[in-house]
């Protein structure tokens, strides 16, 4: 199947001041050569520790952050070539839901006003049509017209996240980025929201990019997974294969840390030494070499290439160089 969205060699580099009085400058590679493809109707999850570039990737794919270079192909169209007006129209097809629903909702607005706003911005619907669309989307996300009268502080965390999802879906997008959508919620509410997302995906044929640091959640919801570290993609592959047979030493370490109730399925925990280095001072060669239990002499000086190791699996690691 052709991908609905494909990115190739996507980079976002910043110049950062360093040293005493900020006299020296350094290049921060927030994203450094990311390539991936997402099939229509599927969920591609991005995992990695804090500072890996997951959120920057999600925002850059929607051009909420302008990339330094690379291409973003959506439905066969290079969106990097689009002007402001074409991009504004396309944004109805590409939406984002943020982690903190309280922070992303205007506290002075009722739920109805929050949901009406995107419709008023992008279309010239009649007041009657807008009311109907708001009532419909509330029902789709499991809320009632009574919720439309409330302000964010009058809602529970789960209800606020449902409003965040409704606000993204009211424009009938094809592709939605979810940036840690359940990590601020209690575990029982997390399960309800994840079930809702799966239900909406099959009902509305949606395609998701799902960003999370929680591998248990990713395992539950994803079809395909990409593992990021310090702005680079370490490994991508179908979820089932990646979780049952992780290839990259970083993926192996992350997966070994997932709590496993079945003692027969428990892996030996791989504890990584040290902290994630600062993106302002990323290691040379393989960016993971300072923490990799399998590092070899060449890893500190030579950057591994992005290699295809089987039909759907890609990896950046010298262990797989023939
Ligand atoms: Fe480890 Fe070397 Fe592979 Fe990097 S390239 S993950 S340091 S073995």
Short mmCIF file of C-alpha atoms and ligand atoms in Angstrom, two decimals:
data_model
loop_
_atom_site.label_atom_id
_atom_site.label_comp_id
_atom_site.label_asym_id
_atom_site.label_seq_id
_atom_site.Cartn_x
_atom_site.Cartn_y
_atom_site.Cartn_z
CA UNK A 1 0.00 0.00 0.00
CA UNK A 2 1.23 3.53 -0.82
CA UNK A 3 2.04 5.67 2.21
CA UNK A 4 -0.26 8.62 3.00
CA UNK A 5 2.73 10.44 4.44
CA UNK A 6 6.43 10.03 3.78
CA UNK A 7 9.36 12.04 5.05
CA UNK A 8 12.82 11.82 3.62
CA UNK A 9 16.06 12.97 5.24
CA UNK A 10 14.22 15.52 7.40
CA UNK A 11 16.51 17.87 9.34
CA UNK A 12 15.94 20.61 11.87
CA UNK A 13 19.16 22.26 12.97
CA UNK A 14 19.44 25.29 15.27
CA UNK A 15 22.38 27.58 15.94
CA UNK A 16 22.91 27.73 19.73
CA UNK A 17 25.18 30.07 21.66
CA UNK A 18 27.59 28.32 24.01
CA UNK A 19 30.61 29.16 26.15
CA UNK A 20 31.24 32.09 28.47
CA UNK A 21 29.05 35.11 27.47
CA UNK A 22 27.61 33.00 24.63
CA UNK A 23 30.48 33.89 22.33
CA UNK A 24 30.76 30.48 20.70
CA UNK A 25 28.09 28.96 18.54
CA UNK A 26 27.17 25.35 18.08
CA UNK A 27 24.73 23.51 15.83
CA UNK A 28 21.99 21.65 17.66
CA UNK A 29 20.66 18.83 15.49
CA UNK A 30 17.13 18.52 16.86
CA UNK A 31 16.28 16.29 13.89
CA UNK A 32 19.04 14.82 11.83
CA UNK A 33 18.13 12.95 8.66
CA UNK A 34 14.84 11.28 9.64
CA UNK A 35 13.11 9.13 7.01
CA UNK A 36 9.90 7.18 7.47
CA UNK A 37 6.64 6.29 5.71
CA UNK A 38 3.16 5.92 7.24
CA UNK A 39 0.45 3.82 5.59
CA UNK A 40 -3.12 5.08 5.42
CA UNK A 41 -5.28 4.00 8.34
CA UNK A 42 -2.30 2.87 10.44
CA UNK A 43 -0.60 4.11 13.61
CA UNK A 44 3.10 4.89 13.47
CA UNK A 45 4.47 5.39 16.98
CA UNK A 46 7.61 7.34 17.84
CA UNK A 47 9.34 6.39 21.09
CA UNK A 48 12.42 7.64 22.86
CA UNK A 49 13.57 9.35 26.03
CA UNK A 50 13.05 13.02 26.74
CA UNK A 51 15.21 15.15 24.41
CA UNK A 52 15.16 12.58 21.59
CA UNK A 53 13.33 14.96 19.22
CA UNK A 54 9.94 13.18 19.16
CA UNK A 55 7.82 16.31 19.59
CA UNK A 56 9.99 18.31 17.18
CA UNK A 57 9.45 15.56 14.60
CA UNK A 58 5.65 15.66 15.04
CA UNK A 59 5.50 19.44 14.75
CA UNK A 60 7.92 19.56 11.82
CA UNK A 61 5.86 16.99 9.89
CA UNK A 62 2.93 19.44 10.11
CA UNK A 63 5.21 22.43 9.37
CA UNK A 64 4.36 23.96 12.75
CA UNK A 65 8.16 24.07 12.90
CA UNK A 66 9.89 24.76 9.57
CA UNK A 67 12.45 22.07 8.72
CA UNK A 68 16.02 22.99 7.76
CA UNK A 69 15.92 20.52 4.84
CA UNK A 70 14.32 17.31 3.64
CA UNK A 71 10.97 16.48 2.10
CA UNK A 72 7.47 15.83 3.49
CA UNK A 73 5.16 14.10 1.02
CA UNK A 74 1.48 14.01 1.98
CA UNK A 75 -0.92 12.23 -0.38
CA UNK A 76 1.73 12.41 -3.10
CA UNK A 77 2.23 16.19 -2.71
CA UNK A 78 5.46 17.76 -1.46
CA UNK A 79 4.14 20.06 1.26
CA UNK A 80 7.49 21.84 1.54
CA UNK A 81 6.70 23.42 -1.85
CA UNK A 82 3.33 24.85 -0.70
CA UNK A 83 2.76 28.56 -0.09
CA UNK A 84 0.96 29.98 2.96
CA UNK A 85 -2.57 29.77 1.54
CA UNK A 86 -2.23 26.18 0.23
CA UNK A 87 -0.65 25.16 3.52
CA UNK A 88 -3.53 26.76 5.47
CA UNK A 89 -6.02 24.67 3.47
CA UNK A 90 -3.96 21.53 3.93
CA UNK A 91 -3.88 22.03 7.69
CA UNK A 92 -7.51 20.92 7.91
CA UNK A 93 -6.21 17.49 6.79
CA UNK A 94 -3.34 17.38 9.29
CA UNK A 95 -4.06 18.01 12.97
CA UNK A 96 -2.31 17.66 16.31
CA UNK A 97 -3.47 16.74 19.84
CA UNK A 98 -1.18 17.80 22.67
CA UNK A 99 -0.28 16.08 25.92
CA UNK A 100 -1.71 18.64 28.30
CA UNK A 101 -5.37 19.23 27.43
CA UNK A 102 -5.70 21.82 30.21
CA UNK A 103 -2.80 23.86 28.85
CA UNK A 104 -3.97 23.65 25.25
CA UNK A 105 -7.60 24.74 25.92
CA UNK A 106 -8.44 28.41 26.46
CA UNK A 107 -9.75 28.61 30.06
CA UNK A 108 -12.06 31.53 29.15
CA UNK A 109 -13.87 29.60 26.43
CA UNK A 110 -16.70 27.09 26.81
CA UNK A 111 -16.25 23.73 25.10
CA UNK A 112 -18.70 24.85 22.40
CA UNK A 113 -16.68 27.96 21.58
CA UNK A 114 -13.44 25.92 21.54
CA UNK A 115 -14.97 23.52 19.02
CA UNK A 116 -16.60 26.24 16.91
CA UNK A 117 -13.39 28.20 16.49
CA UNK A 118 -11.60 25.91 13.95
CA UNK A 119 -14.79 25.73 11.86
CA UNK A 120 -15.10 29.53 11.80
CA UNK A 121 -11.40 29.92 10.94
CA UNK A 122 -11.43 27.52 8.00
CA UNK A 123 -14.99 27.57 6.61
CA UNK A 124 -17.92 29.94 6.16
CA UNK A 125 -20.61 27.63 7.50
CA UNK A 126 -23.95 28.92 8.77
CA UNK A 127 -24.46 29.13 12.55
CA UNK A 128 -26.89 26.21 12.31
CA UNK A 129 -24.34 23.98 10.53
CA UNK A 130 -21.67 24.87 13.08
CA UNK A 131 -23.97 23.95 15.98
CA UNK A 132 -24.83 20.65 14.29
CA UNK A 133 -21.17 19.80 13.64
CA UNK A 134 -20.21 20.58 17.24
CA UNK A 135 -23.03 18.38 18.59
CA UNK A 136 -22.00 15.57 16.23
CA UNK A 137 -18.31 15.64 17.19
CA UNK A 138 -19.17 15.72 20.90
CA UNK A 139 -21.12 12.51 20.42
CA UNK A 140 -18.29 10.95 18.39
CA UNK A 141 -15.81 11.46 21.27
CA UNK A 142 -18.27 10.26 23.93
CA UNK A 143 -19.42 13.66 25.32
CA UNK A 144 -22.91 15.20 25.42
CA UNK A 145 -24.30 18.61 24.39
CA UNK A 146 -24.31 19.47 28.14
CA UNK A 147 -20.50 19.29 28.13
CA UNK A 148 -20.51 22.01 25.46
CA UNK A 149 -21.67 24.54 28.08
CA UNK A 150 -18.75 23.89 30.42
CA UNK A 151 -15.37 25.54 30.83
CA UNK A 152 -12.15 23.46 30.93
CA UNK A 153 -11.86 23.72 34.74
CA UNK A 154 -15.32 22.11 35.04
CA UNK A 155 -14.17 18.95 33.20
CA UNK A 156 -12.13 15.93 34.33
CA UNK A 157 -8.72 15.22 32.73
CA UNK A 158 -10.23 12.51 30.52
CA UNK A 159 -13.08 14.81 29.41
CA UNK A 160 -10.60 17.60 28.61
CA UNK A 161 -8.58 15.23 26.45
CA UNK A 162 -11.78 14.19 24.66
CA UNK A 163 -12.39 17.90 23.92
CA UNK A 164 -8.80 18.15 22.59
CA UNK A 165 -9.47 15.17 20.32
CA UNK A 166 -12.84 16.64 19.22
CA UNK A 167 -11.15 19.96 18.37
CA UNK A 168 -8.65 18.11 16.14
CA UNK A 169 -11.29 15.93 14.48
CA UNK A 170 -13.95 18.57 13.83
CA UNK A 171 -12.11 19.61 10.66
CA UNK A 172 -12.29 15.98 9.44
CA UNK A 173 -8.53 15.47 9.04
CA UNK A 174 -6.91 12.44 7.43
CA UNK A 175 -3.77 12.52 9.56
CA UNK A 176 -3.45 13.30 13.29
CA UNK A 177 -0.33 13.67 15.41
CA UNK A 178 -0.89 12.68 19.06
CA UNK A 179 1.87 14.05 21.26
CA UNK A 180 1.87 12.02 24.51
CA UNK A 181 -1.96 12.14 24.52
CA UNK A 182 -2.48 9.96 27.59
CA UNK A 183 0.61 10.52 29.73
CA UNK A 184 -1.09 13.22 31.87
CA UNK A 185 -4.06 10.93 32.60
CA UNK A 186 -4.72 8.31 35.29
CA UNK A 187 -4.11 4.73 34.14
CA UNK A 188 -7.84 3.81 34.06
CA UNK A 189 -8.63 6.92 31.97
CA UNK A 190 -5.66 6.20 29.70
CA UNK A 191 -7.25 2.90 28.68
CA UNK A 192 -10.56 4.63 27.85
CA UNK A 193 -8.87 7.29 25.70
CA UNK A 194 -6.71 4.70 23.88
CA UNK A 195 -9.82 2.62 23.11
CA UNK A 196 -11.54 5.78 21.84
CA UNK A 197 -8.58 6.55 19.54
CA UNK A 198 -8.65 3.02 18.10
CA UNK A 199 -12.41 3.21 17.60
CA UNK A 200 -12.17 6.61 15.87
CA UNK A 201 -9.36 5.37 13.64
CA UNK A 202 -11.40 2.50 12.27
CA UNK A 203 -14.64 4.52 12.00
CA UNK A 204 -13.08 7.54 10.31
CA UNK A 205 -10.14 5.87 8.46
CA UNK A 206 -7.65 8.07 10.28
CA UNK A 207 -3.87 7.78 10.14
CA UNK A 208 -1.94 8.51 13.33
CA UNK A 209 1.54 9.52 14.37
CA UNK A 210 1.56 8.59 18.06
CA UNK A 211 4.37 10.07 20.16
CA UNK A 212 5.07 8.48 23.54
CA UNK A 213 7.83 7.61 25.98
CA UNK A 214 5.68 4.75 27.32
CA UNK A 215 6.46 1.52 25.50
CA UNK A 216 3.55 -0.40 27.03
CA UNK A 217 1.14 2.15 25.52
CA UNK A 218 3.00 2.08 22.18
CA UNK A 219 2.91 -1.71 22.05
CA UNK A 220 -0.86 -1.61 22.59
CA UNK A 221 -1.71 1.01 19.98
CA UNK A 222 0.90 0.96 17.19
CA UNK A 223 1.25 -0.86 13.87
CA UNK A 224 4.76 0.44 13.22
CA UNK A 225 7.37 1.92 15.55
CA UNK A 226 10.31 4.30 15.19
CA UNK A 227 12.87 4.60 18.00
CA UNK A 228 14.58 7.98 18.33
CA UNK A 229 17.66 9.08 20.24
CA UNK A 230 19.20 12.57 20.19
CA UNK A 231 17.47 13.69 17.01
CA UNK A 232 18.24 10.52 15.06
CA UNK A 233 16.18 7.50 14.16
CA UNK A 234 17.81 4.35 15.56
CA UNK A 235 15.41 1.73 14.23
CA UNK A 236 12.00 1.39 12.59
CA UNK A 237 9.87 -1.69 12.05
CA UNK A 238 6.45 -3.32 12.39
CA UNK A 239 5.42 -3.18 16.03
CA UNK A 240 5.11 -6.93 16.57
CA UNK A 241 8.56 -7.64 15.10
CA UNK A 242 10.25 -4.76 16.89
CA UNK A 243 8.89 -5.73 20.31
CA UNK A 244 9.54 -9.49 19.92
CA UNK A 245 12.94 -9.11 18.26
CA UNK A 246 14.54 -5.69 18.85
CA UNK A 247 17.71 -5.31 16.76
CA UNK A 248 19.24 -2.00 17.82
CA UNK A 249 21.01 -2.01 21.24
CA UNK A 250 19.00 1.07 22.29
CA UNK A 251 15.67 -0.56 21.36
CA UNK A 252 16.77 -3.71 23.20
CA UNK A 253 17.48 -1.68 26.35
CA UNK A 254 14.15 0.18 26.20
CA UNK A 255 12.17 -3.02 25.68
CA UNK A 256 14.03 -4.86 28.46
CA UNK A 257 12.72 -2.20 30.89
CA UNK A 258 9.00 -2.85 30.15
CA UNK A 259 7.39 -4.52 33.18
CA UNK A 260 6.43 -8.08 32.18
CA UNK A 261 3.98 -9.94 34.46
CA UNK A 262 4.63 -13.35 32.81
CA UNK A 263 7.97 -14.66 34.29
CA UNK A 264 8.53 -16.89 31.19
CA UNK A 265 8.51 -13.83 28.93
CA UNK A 266 10.73 -11.64 31.10
CA UNK A 267 13.91 -10.36 29.45
CA UNK A 268 17.08 -9.61 31.32
CA UNK A 269 16.96 -5.90 32.12
CA UNK A 270 19.66 -3.91 30.28
CA UNK A 271 20.55 -0.88 32.37
CA UNK A 272 22.07 1.93 30.32
CA UNK A 273 24.86 3.81 32.02
CA UNK A 274 24.81 7.60 32.32
CA UNK A 275 22.30 10.18 31.17
CA UNK A 276 21.17 11.12 27.66
CA UNK A 277 23.84 13.63 26.48
CA UNK A 278 22.75 17.20 25.77
CA UNK A 279 21.66 17.77 22.15
CA UNK A 280 23.94 20.86 22.31
CA UNK A 281 26.87 18.53 22.68
CA UNK A 282 25.87 15.34 20.87
CA UNK A 283 28.55 12.61 20.69
CA UNK A 284 30.44 12.09 17.41
CA UNK A 285 30.02 8.92 15.34
CA UNK A 286 27.02 6.96 16.58
CA UNK A 287 25.21 9.34 18.97
CA UNK A 288 24.40 6.37 21.22
CA UNK A 289 28.01 5.16 21.61
CA UNK A 290 28.57 6.76 25.04
CA UNK A 291 25.85 4.51 26.53
CA UNK A 292 25.86 1.49 24.20
CA UNK A 293 26.74 -1.84 25.86
CA UNK A 294 27.87 -3.19 22.44
CA UNK A 295 29.94 -0.20 21.27
CA UNK A 296 32.95 -1.00 19.06
CA UNK A 297 36.02 1.17 18.32
CA UNK A 298 34.57 2.63 15.09
CA UNK A 299 31.32 3.66 16.82
CA UNK A 300 32.82 6.81 18.36
CA UNK A 301 34.05 8.23 15.04
CA UNK A 302 31.93 6.84 12.19
CA UNK A 303 28.25 7.62 11.92
CA UNK A 304 26.26 4.46 11.07
CA UNK A 305 24.26 4.55 7.83
CA UNK A 306 20.50 4.07 7.69
CA UNK A 307 20.28 0.47 6.46
CA UNK A 308 17.39 -1.73 5.34
CA UNK A 309 17.86 -5.07 7.09
CA UNK A 310 14.64 -6.82 5.99
CA UNK A 311 11.46 -5.96 4.08
CA UNK A 312 10.10 -3.47 6.62
CA UNK A 313 12.96 -2.95 9.02
CA UNK A 314 15.57 -0.22 9.02
CA UNK A 315 18.38 0.41 11.45
CA UNK A 316 21.35 2.71 12.10
CA UNK A 317 24.02 0.54 13.76
CA UNK A 318 27.46 -0.73 12.75
CA UNK A 319 26.56 -4.21 14.04
CA UNK A 320 24.46 -4.63 10.89
CA UNK A 321 27.03 -3.39 8.37
CA UNK A 322 28.25 -6.30 6.28
FE1 LIG B 1 26.15 0.63 19.65
FE2 LIG B 1 27.95 1.03 17.77
FE3 LIG B 1 25.54 0.18 17.10
FE4 LIG B 1 25.88 2.67 17.95
S1 LIG B 1 26.71 1.78 16.08
S2 LIG B 1 24.30 1.29 18.57
S3 LIG B 1 27.47 2.39 19.48
S4 LIG B 1 27.05 -0.91 18.31
#
